[in-house]
Short mmCIF file of C-alpha atoms in Angstrom, two decimals:
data_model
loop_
_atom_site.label_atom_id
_atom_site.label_comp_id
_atom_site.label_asym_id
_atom_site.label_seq_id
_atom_site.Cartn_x
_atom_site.Cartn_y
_atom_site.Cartn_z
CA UNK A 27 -16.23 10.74 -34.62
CA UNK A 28 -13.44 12.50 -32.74
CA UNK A 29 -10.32 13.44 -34.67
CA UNK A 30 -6.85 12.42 -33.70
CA UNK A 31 -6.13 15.91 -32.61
CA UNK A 32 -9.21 16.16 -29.80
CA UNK A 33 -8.38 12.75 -28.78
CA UNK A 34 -4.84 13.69 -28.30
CA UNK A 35 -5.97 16.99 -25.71
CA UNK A 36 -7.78 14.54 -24.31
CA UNK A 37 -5.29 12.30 -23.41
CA UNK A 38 -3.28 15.49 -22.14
CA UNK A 39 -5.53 16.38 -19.87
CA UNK A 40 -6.22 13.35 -18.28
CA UNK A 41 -2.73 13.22 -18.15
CA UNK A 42 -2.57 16.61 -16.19
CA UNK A 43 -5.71 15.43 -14.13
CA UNK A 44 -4.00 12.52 -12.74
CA UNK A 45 -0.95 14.22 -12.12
CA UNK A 46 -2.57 16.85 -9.96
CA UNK A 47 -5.07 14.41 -8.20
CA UNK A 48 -1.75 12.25 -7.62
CA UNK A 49 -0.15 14.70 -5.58
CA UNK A 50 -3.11 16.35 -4.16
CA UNK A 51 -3.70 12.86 -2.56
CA UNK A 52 0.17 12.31 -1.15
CA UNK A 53 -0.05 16.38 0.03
CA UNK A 54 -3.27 15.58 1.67
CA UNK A 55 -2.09 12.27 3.50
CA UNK A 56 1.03 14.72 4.57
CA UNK A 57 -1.32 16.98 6.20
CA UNK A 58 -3.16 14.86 7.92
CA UNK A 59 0.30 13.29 9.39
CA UNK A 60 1.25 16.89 10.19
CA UNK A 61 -1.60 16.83 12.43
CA UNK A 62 -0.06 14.11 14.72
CA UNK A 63 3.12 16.22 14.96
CA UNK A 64 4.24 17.84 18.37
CA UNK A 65 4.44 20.89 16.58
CA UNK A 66 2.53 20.82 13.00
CA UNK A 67 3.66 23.04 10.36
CA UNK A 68 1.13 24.53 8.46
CA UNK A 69 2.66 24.38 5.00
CA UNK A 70 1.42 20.63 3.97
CA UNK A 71 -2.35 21.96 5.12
CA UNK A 72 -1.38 25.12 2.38
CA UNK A 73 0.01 22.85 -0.04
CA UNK A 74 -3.03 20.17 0.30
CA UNK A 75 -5.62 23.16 0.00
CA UNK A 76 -4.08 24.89 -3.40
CA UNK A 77 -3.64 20.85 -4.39
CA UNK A 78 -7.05 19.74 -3.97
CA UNK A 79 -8.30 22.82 -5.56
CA UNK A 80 -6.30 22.60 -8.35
CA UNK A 81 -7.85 19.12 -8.80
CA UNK A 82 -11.58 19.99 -8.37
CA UNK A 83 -11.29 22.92 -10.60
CA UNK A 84 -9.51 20.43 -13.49
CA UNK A 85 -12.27 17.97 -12.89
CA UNK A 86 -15.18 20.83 -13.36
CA UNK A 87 -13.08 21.73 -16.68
CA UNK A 88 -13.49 18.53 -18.01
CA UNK A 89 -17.11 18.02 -17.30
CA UNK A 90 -17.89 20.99 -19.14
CA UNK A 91 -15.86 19.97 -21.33
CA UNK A 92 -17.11 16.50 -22.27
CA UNK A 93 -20.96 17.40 -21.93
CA UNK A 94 -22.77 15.40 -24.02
CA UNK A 95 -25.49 17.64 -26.57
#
């Protein structure tokens, strides 16, 4: 049975996930738009890149950390 208090950094972290993968997703539909620019930037590309990382290295976190024994 989980306690309040690992239920509670559970709920965090999904919290934290899905704030990330939010704006991972809006920085990575910004960079594709960039593409379609006269002149793209390459900032949203940047931004997208630390973004989605960000994301995939929170969702490898929580796999590890929720792997069933």
């Amino acid at each position: 049975m989980s306690t309040p208090n690992s239920e509670r950094k559970s709920l965090v972290f999904d919290a934290i996930f899905g704030f990330v993968g939010f704006f991972a997703f809006l920085a990575f539909i910004q960079a594709v738009l960039n593409l379609f620019q006269p002149e793209p930037r390459i900032w949203p590309a940047l931004l997208a890149l630390v973004l989605v990382i960000a994301t995939v290295t929170l969702w490898r976190i929580r796999r590890r950390w929720h792997r069933p024994e």
